[in-house]
PDB file of C-alpha atoms in Angstrom:
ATOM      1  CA  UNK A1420      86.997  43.517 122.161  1.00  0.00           C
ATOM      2  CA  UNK A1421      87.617  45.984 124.854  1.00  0.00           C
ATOM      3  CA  UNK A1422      91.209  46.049 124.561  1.00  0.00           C
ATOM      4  CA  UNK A1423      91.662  45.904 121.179  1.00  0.00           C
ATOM      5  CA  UNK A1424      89.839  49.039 120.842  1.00  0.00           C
ATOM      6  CA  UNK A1425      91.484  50.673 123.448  1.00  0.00           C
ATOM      7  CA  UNK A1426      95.052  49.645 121.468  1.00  0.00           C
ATOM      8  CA  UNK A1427      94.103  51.156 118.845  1.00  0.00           C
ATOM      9  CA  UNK A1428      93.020  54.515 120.435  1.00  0.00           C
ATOM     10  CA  UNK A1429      96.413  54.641 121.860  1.00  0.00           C
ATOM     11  CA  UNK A1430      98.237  53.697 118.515  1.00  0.00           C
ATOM     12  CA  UNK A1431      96.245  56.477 116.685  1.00  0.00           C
ATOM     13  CA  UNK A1432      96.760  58.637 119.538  1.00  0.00           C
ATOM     14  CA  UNK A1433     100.434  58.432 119.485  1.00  0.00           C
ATOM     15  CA  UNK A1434     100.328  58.678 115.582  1.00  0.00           C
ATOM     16  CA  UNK A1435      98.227  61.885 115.758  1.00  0.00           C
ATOM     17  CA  UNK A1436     100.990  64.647 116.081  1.00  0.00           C
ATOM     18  CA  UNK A1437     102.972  62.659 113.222  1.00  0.00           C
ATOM     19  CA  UNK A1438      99.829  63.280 111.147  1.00  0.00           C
ATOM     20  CA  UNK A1439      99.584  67.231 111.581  1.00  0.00           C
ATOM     21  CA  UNK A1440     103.563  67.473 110.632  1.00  0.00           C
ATOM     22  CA  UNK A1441     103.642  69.286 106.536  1.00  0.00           C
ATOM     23  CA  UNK A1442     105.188  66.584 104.098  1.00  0.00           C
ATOM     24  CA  UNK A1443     108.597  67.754 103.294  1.00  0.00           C
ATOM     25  CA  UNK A1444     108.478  70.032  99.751  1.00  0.00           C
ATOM     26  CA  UNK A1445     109.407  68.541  96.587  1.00  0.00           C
ATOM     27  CA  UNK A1446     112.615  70.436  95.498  1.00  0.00           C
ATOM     28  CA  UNK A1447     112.657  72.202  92.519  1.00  0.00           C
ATOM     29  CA  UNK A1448     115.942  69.686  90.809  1.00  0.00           C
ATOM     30  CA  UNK A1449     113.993  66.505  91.683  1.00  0.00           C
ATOM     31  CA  UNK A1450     110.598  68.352  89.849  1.00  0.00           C
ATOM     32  CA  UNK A1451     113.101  69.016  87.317  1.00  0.00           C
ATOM     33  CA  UNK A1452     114.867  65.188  86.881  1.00  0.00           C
ATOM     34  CA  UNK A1453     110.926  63.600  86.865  1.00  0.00           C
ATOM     35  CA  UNK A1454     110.055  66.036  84.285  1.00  0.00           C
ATOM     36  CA  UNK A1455     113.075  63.993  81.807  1.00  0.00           C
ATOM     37  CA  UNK A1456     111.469  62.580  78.715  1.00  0.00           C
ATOM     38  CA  UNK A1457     111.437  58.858  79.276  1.00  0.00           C
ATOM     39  CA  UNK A1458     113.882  58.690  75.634  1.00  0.00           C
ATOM     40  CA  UNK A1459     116.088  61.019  76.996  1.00  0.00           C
ATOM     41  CA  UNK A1460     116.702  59.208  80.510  1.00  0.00           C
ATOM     42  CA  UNK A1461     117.378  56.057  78.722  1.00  0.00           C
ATOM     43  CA  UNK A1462     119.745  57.889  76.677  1.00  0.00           C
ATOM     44  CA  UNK A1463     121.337  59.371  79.483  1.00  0.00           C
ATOM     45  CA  UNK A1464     122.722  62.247  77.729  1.00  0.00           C
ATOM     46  CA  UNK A1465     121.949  65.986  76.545  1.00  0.00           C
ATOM     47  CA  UNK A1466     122.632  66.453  73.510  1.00  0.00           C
ATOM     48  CA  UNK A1467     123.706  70.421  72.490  1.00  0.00           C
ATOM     49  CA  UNK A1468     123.662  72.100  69.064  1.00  0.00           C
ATOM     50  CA  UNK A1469     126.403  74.894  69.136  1.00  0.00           C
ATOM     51  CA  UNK A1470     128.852  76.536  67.013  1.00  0.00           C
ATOM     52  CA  UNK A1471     131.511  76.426  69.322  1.00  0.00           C
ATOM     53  CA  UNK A1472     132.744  79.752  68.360  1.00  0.00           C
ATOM     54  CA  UNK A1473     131.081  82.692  70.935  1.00  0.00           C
ATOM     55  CA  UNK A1474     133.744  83.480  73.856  1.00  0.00           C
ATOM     56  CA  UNK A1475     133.086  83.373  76.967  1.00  0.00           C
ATOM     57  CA  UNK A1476     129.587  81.651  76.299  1.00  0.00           C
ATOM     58  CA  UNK A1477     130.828  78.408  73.975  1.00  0.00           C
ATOM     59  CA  UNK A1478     133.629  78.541  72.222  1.00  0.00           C
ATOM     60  CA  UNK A1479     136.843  75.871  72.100  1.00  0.00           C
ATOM     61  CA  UNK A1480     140.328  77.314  73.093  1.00  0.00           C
ATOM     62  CA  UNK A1481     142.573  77.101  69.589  1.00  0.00           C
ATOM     63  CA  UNK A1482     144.492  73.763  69.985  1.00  0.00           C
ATOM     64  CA  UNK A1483     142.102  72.086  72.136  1.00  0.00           C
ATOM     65  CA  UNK A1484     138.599  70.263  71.573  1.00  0.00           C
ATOM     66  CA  UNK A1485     136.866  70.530  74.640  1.00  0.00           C
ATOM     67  CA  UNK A1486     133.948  72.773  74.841  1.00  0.00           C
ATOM     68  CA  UNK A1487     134.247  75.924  77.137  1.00  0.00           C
ATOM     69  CA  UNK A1488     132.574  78.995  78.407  1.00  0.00           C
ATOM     70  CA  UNK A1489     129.436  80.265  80.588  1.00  0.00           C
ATOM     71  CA  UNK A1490     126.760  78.264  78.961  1.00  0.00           C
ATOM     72  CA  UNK A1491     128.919  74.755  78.963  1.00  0.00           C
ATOM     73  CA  UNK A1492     129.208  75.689  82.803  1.00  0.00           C
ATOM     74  CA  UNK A1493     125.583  76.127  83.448  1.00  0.00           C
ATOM     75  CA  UNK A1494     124.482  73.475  80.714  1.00  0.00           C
ATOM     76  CA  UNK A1495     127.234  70.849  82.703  1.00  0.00           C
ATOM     77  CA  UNK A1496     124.947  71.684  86.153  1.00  0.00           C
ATOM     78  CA  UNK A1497     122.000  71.441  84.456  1.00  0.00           C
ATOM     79  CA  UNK A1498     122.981  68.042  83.171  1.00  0.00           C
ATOM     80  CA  UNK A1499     124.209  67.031  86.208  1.00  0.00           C
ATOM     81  CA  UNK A1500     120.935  67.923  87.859  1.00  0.00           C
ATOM     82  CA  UNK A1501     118.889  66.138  85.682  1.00  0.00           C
ATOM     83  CA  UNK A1502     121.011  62.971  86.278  1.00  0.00           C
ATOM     84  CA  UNK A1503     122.213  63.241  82.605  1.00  0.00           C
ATOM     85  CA  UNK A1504     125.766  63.878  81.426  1.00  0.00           C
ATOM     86  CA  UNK A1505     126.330  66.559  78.559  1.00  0.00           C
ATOM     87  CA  UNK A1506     127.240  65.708  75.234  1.00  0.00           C
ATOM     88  CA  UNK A1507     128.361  68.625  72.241  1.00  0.00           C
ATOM     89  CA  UNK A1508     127.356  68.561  68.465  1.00  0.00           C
ATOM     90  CA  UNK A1509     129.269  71.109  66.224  1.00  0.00           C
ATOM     91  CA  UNK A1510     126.738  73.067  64.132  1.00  0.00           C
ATOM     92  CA  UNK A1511     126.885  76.088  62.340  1.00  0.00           C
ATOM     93  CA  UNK A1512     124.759  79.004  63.524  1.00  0.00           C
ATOM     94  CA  UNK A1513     122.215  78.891  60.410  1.00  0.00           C
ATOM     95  CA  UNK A1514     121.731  75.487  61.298  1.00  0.00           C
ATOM     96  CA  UNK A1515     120.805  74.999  65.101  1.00  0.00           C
ATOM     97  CA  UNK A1516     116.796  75.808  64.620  1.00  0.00           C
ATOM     98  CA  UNK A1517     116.743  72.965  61.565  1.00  0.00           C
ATOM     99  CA  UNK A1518     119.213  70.588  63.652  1.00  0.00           C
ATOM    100  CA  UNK A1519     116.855  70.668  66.547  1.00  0.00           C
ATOM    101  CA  UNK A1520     113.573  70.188  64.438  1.00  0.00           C
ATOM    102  CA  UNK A1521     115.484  67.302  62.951  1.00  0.00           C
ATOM    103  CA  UNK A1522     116.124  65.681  65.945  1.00  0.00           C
ATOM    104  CA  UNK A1523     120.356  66.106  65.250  1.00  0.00           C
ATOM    105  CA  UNK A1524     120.234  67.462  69.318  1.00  0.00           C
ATOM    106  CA  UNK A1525     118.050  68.108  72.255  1.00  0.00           C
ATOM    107  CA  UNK A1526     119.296  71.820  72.536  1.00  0.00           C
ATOM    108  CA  UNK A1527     120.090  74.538  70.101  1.00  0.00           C
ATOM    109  CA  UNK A1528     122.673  76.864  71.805  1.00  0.00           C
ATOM    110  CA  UNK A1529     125.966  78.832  71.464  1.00  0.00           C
ATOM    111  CA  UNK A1530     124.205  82.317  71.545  1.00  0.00           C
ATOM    112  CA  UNK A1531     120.897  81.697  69.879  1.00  0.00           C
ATOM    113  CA  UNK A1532     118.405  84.264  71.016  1.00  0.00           C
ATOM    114  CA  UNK A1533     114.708  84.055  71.656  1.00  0.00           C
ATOM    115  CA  UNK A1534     112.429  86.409  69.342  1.00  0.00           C
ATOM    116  CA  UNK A1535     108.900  85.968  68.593  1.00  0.00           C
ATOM    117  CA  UNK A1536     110.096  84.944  65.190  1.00  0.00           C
ATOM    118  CA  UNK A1537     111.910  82.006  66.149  1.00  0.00           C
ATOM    119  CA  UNK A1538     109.003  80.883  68.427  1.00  0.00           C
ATOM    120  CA  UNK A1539     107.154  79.925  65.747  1.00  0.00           C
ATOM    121  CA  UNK A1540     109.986  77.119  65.209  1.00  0.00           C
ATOM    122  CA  UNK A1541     111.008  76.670  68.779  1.00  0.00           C
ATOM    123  CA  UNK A1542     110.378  77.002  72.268  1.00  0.00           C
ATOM    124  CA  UNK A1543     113.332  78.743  74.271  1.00  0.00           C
ATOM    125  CA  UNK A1544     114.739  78.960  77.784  1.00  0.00           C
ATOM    126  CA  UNK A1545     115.957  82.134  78.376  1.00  0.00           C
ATOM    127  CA  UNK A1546     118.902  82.413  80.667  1.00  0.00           C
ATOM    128  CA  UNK A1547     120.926  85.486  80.053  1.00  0.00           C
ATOM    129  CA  UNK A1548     120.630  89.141  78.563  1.00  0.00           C
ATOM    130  CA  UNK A1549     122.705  90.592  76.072  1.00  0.00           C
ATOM    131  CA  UNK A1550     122.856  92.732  73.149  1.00  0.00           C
ATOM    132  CA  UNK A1551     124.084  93.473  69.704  1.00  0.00           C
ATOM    133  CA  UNK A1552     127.246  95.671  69.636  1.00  0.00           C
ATOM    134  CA  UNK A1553     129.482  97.105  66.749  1.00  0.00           C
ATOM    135  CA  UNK A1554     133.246  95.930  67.051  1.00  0.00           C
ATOM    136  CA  UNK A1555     135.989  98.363  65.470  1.00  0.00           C
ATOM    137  CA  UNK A1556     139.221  98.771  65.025  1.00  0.00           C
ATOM    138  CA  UNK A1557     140.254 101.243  68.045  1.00  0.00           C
ATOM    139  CA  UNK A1558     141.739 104.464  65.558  1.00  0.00           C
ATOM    140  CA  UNK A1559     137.914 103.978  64.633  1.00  0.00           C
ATOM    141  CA  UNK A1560     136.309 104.910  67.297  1.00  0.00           C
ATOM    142  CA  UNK A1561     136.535 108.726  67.494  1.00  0.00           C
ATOM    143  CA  UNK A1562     134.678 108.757  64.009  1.00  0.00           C
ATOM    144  CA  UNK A1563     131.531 105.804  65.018  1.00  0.00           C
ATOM    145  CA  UNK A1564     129.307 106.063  67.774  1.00  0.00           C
ATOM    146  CA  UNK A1565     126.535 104.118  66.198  1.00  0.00           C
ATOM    147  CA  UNK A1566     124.839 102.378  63.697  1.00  0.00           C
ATOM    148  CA  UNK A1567     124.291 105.438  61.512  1.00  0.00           C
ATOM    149  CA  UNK A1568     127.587 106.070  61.382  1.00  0.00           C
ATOM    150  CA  UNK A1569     127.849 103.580  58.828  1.00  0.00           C
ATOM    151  CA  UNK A1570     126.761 105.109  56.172  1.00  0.00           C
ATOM    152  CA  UNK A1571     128.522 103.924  53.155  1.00  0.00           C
ATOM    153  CA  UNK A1572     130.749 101.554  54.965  1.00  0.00           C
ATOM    154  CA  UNK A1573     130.909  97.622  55.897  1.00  0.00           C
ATOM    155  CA  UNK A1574     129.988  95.674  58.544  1.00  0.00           C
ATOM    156  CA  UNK A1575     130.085  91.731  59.333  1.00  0.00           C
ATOM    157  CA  UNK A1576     127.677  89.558  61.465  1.00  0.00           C
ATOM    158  CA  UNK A1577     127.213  85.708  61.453  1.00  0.00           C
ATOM    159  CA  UNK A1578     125.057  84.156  59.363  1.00  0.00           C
ATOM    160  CA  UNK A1579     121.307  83.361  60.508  1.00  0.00           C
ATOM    161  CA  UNK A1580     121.547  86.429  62.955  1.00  0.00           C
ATOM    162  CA  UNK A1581     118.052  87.618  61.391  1.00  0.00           C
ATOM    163  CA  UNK A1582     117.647  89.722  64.816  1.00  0.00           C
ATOM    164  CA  UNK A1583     120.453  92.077  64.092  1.00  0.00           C
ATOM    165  CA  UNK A1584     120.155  91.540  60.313  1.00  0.00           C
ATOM    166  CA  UNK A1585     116.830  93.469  60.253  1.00  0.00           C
ATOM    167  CA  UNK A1586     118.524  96.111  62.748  1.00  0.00           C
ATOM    168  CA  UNK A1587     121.401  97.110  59.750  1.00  0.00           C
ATOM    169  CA  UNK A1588     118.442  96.631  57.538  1.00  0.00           C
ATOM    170  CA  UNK A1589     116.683  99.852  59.049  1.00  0.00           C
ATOM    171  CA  UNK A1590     119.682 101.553  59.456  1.00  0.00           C
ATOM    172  CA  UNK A1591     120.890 101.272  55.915  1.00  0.00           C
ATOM    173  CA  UNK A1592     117.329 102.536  54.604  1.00  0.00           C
ATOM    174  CA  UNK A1593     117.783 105.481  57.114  1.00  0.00           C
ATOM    175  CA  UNK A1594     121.183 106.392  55.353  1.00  0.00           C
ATOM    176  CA  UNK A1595     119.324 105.944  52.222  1.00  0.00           C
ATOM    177  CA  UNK A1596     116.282 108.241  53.044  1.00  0.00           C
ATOM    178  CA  UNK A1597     118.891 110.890  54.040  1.00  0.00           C
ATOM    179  CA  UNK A1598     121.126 110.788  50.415  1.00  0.00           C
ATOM    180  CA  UNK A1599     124.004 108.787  51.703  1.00  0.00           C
ATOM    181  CA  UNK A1600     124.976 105.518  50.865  1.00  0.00           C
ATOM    182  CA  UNK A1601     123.350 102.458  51.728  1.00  0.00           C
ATOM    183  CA  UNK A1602     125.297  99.795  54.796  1.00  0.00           C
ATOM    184  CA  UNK A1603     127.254  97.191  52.885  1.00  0.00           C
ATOM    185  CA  UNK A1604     126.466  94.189  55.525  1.00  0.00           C
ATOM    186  CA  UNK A1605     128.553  90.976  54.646  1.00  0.00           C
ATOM    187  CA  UNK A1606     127.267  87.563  56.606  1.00  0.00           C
ATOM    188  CA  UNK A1607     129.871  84.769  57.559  1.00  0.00           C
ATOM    189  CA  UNK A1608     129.601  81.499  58.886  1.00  0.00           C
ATOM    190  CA  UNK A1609     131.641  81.742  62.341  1.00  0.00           C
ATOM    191  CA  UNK A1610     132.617  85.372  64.573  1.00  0.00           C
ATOM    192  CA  UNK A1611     135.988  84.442  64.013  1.00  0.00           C
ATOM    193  CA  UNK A1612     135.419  84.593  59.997  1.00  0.00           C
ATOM    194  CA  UNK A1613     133.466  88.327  60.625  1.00  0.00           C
ATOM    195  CA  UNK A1614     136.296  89.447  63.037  1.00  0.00           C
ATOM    196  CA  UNK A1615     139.084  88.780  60.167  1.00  0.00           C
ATOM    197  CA  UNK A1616     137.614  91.050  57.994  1.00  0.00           C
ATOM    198  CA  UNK A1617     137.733  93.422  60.282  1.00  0.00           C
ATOM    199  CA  UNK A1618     141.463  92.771  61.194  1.00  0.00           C
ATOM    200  CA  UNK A1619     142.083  92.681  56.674  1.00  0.00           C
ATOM    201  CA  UNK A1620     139.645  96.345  57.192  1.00  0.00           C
ATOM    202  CA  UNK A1621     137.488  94.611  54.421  1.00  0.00           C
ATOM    203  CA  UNK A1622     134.776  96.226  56.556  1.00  0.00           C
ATOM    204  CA  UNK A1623     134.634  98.494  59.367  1.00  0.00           C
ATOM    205  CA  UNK A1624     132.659  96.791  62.023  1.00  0.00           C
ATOM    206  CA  UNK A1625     131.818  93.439  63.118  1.00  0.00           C
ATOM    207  CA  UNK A1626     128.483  93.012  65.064  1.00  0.00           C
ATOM    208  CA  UNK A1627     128.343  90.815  67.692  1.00  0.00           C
ATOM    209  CA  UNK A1628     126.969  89.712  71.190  1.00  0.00           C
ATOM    210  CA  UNK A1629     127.963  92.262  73.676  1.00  0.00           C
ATOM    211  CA  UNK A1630     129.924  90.053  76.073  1.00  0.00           C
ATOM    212  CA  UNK A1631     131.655  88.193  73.022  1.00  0.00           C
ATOM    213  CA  UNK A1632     133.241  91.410  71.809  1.00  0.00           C
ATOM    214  CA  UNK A1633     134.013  92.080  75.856  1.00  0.00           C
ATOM    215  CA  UNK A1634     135.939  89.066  75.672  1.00  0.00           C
ATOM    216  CA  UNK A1635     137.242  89.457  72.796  1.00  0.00           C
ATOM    217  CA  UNK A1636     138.513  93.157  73.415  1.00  0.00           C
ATOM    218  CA  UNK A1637     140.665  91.770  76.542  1.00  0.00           C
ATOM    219  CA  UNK A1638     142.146  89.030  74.133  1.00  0.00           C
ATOM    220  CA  UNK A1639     143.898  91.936  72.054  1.00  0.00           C
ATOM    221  CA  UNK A1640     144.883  94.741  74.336  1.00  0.00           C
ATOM    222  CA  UNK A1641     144.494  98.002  72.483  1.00  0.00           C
ATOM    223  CA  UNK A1642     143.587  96.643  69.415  1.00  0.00           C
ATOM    224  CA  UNK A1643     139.457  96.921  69.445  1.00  0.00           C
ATOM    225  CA  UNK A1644     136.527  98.910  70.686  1.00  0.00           C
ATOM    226  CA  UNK A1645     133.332  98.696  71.194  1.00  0.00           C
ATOM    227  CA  UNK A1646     131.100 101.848  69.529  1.00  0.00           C
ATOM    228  CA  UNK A1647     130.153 104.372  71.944  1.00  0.00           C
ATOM    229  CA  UNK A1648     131.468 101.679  74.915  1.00  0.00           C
ATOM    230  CA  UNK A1649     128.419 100.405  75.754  1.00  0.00           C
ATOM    231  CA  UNK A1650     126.394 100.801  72.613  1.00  0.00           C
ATOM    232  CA  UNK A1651     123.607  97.970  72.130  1.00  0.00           C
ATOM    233  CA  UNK A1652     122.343  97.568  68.112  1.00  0.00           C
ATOM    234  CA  UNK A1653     119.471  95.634  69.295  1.00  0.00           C
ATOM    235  CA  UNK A1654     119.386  94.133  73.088  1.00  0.00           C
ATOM    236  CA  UNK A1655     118.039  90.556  73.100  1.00  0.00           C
ATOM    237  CA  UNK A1656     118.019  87.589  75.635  1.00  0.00           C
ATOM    238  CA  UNK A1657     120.261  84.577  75.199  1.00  0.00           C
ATOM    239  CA  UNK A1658     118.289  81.708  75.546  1.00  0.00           C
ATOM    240  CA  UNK A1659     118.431  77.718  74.667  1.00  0.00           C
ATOM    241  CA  UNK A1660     116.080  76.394  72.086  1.00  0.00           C
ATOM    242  CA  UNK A1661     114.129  73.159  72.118  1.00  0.00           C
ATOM    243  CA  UNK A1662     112.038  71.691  69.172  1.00  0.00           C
ATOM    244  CA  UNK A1663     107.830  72.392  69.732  1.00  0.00           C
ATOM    245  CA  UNK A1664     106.952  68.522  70.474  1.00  0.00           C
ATOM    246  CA  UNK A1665     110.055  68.508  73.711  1.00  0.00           C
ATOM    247  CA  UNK A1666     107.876  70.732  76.012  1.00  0.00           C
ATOM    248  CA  UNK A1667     108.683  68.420  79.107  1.00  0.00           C
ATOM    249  CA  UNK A1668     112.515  68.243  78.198  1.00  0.00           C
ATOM    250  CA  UNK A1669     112.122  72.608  77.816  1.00  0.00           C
ATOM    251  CA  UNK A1670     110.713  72.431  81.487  1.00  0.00           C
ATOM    252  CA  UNK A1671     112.806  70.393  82.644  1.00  0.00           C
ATOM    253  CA  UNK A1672     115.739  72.378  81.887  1.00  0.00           C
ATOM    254  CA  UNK A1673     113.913  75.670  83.009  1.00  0.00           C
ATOM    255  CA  UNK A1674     113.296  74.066  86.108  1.00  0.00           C
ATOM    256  CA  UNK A1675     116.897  72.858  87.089  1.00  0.00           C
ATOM    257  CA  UNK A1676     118.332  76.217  85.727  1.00  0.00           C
ATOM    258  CA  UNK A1677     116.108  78.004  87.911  1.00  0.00           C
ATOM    259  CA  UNK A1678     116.947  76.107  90.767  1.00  0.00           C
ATOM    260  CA  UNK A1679     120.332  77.165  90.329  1.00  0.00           C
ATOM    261  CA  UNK A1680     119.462  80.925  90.207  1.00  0.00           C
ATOM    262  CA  UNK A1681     117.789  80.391  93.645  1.00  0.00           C
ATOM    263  CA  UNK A1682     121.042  78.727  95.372  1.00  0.00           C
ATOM    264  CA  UNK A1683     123.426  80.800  93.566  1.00  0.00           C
ATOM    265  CA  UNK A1684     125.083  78.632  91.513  1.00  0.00           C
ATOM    266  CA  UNK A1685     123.828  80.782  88.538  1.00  0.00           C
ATOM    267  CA  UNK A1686     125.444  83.490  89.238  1.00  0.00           C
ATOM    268  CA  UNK A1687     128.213  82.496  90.511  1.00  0.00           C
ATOM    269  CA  UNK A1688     129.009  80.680  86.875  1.00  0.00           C
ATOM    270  CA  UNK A1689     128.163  84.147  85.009  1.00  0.00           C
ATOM    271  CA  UNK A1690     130.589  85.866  87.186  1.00  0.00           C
ATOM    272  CA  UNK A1691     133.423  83.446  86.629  1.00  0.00           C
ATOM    273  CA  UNK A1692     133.417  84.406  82.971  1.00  0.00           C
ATOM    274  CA  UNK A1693     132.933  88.359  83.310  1.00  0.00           C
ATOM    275  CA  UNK A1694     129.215  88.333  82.339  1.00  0.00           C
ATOM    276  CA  UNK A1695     127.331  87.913  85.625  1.00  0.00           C
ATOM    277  CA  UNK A1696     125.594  91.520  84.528  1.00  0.00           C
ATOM    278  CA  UNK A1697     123.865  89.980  82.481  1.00  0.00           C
ATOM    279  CA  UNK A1698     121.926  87.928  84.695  1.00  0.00           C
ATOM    280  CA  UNK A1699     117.876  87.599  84.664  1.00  0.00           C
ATOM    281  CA  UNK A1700     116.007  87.904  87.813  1.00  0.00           C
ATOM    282  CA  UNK A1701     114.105  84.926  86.773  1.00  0.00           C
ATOM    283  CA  UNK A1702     115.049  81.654  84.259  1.00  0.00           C
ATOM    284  CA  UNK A1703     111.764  81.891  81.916  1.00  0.00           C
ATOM    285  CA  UNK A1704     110.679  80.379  78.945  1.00  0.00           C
ATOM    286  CA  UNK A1705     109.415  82.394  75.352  1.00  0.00           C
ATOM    287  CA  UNK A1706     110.072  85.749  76.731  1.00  0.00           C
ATOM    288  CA  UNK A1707     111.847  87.659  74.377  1.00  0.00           C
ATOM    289  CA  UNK A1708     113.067  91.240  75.114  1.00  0.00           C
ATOM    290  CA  UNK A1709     109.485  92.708  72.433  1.00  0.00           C
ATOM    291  CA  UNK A1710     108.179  90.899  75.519  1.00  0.00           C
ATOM    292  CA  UNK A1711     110.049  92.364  78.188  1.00  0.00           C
ATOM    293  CA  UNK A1712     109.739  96.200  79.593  1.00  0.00           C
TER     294      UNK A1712
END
């Protein structure tokens, strides 16, 4: 009896510095892989909703079908993260809040932005910044240097861009309230369909995301401008949208994309494609730029 309670005094003796040792920390990726949907691990694949059309966030290079750009890059680690592999559904802009609530994909993206609108319909992760700018043909420039320059004149957007729709909107009733003519605003299904019209000077700016008319500006040396350089319509944050009732898939994906802001592999993807200023200090989720000071 003696000595089998002195071996165990020694065995917990031996065990006790073991016992006072902290538990090693749960990373953030393997919080975000458990937080996969049970459906979606058996699947074993992310499905994304994009128009494949926004350079240098998702867009296809002409002649070829793979999916490119910043958010492929950073959707590709978050996949990879997540144990999943990535897979790409072609959707038009209009469509990506419906395709989601119907289940078509996991993810709306390709440039959708978060705005207290849209939450009503979706849940977002944001993960980049960005802004509405005015694309024009470069003799423009000397004569626009905003919005209300456009006064009796044309501008395109994409379809569904309700952000920047309502932007022109209050413009146009400014031009109105001071005598001039009202902003002709034309909507079309892809940025390469808006940017034609400008080339055929059907209208006389197209208004896009800020780093998609960057891009698109080194494409075709000389050939556009961005109003007053740096001009933002209407800033807004980039985000990734996820249907109400995929809360756990949303934090999943927050949490993986975050994880890559804190080891760098965030930024390091923005900067490959020329948009790395327009990284967040933090990945967040429904926190929309009304949101934001």
């Amino acid at each position: 009896m003696f000595m089998s309670s002195l071996r165990a005094t020694l065995l917990l003796t031996a065990l006790s510095p073991l016992c006072g040792l902290a538990q090693p920390a749960v990373s953030l990726t393997t919080e975000a892989a458990r937080a996969v949907p049970a459906d979606v691990k058996a699947r074993g694949v992310l499905r994304v909703g994009s128009q494949q059309t926004f350079p240098p966030v998702e867009f296809r290079e002409p002649g070829k079908t793979e999916v490119t750009g910043a958010s492929r890059d950073l959707l590709d680690e978050v996949a990879r993260r997540l144990n999943l592999r990535l897979e790409y559904i072609q959707s038009e802009y209009a469509g990506l809040i419906s395709g989601v609530e119907a289940d078509r994909f996991d993810v709306a993206s390709g440039g959708i932005s978060d705005t207290e609108e849209r939450e009503q319909k979706l849940d977002f992760v944001n993960y980049m910044q960005s802004g509405g700018s005015i694309l024009v043909l470069a003799a423009n420039t000397d004569k626009l240097s905003s919005i209300d320059d456009f006064c009796g004149k044309g501008v395109a957007t994409m379809l569904g861009g309700r952000t920047i729709m309502t932007a022109v909107e209050a413009a146009s009733e400014r031009c109105t309230k001071a005598g001039k003519p009202a902003i002709r605003a034309e909507q079309l299904p892809t940025a390469p369909d808006s940017r034609m019209q400008l080339d055929l000077k059907r209208v006389d700016g197209y208004i896009g995301d800020f780093p998609a008319l960057v891009y698109m500006g080194a494409q075709f040396p000389g050939r556009y401008k961005i109003v007053g350089d740096n001009y933002m319509l209407t800033p807004y944050i980039t985000s990734w949208g996820f249907a109400k009732n995929r809360a756990a898939l949303r934090d999943a994906v927050q949490k993986a994309t975050q994880s890559m802001l804190d080891d760098g592999t965030y930024k390091k993807i923005l900067d490959k494609w020329g948009v790395g200023g327009a990284a967040l200090p933090a990945v967040t989720v429904n926190l929309p730029s009304s949101k934001r000071k």
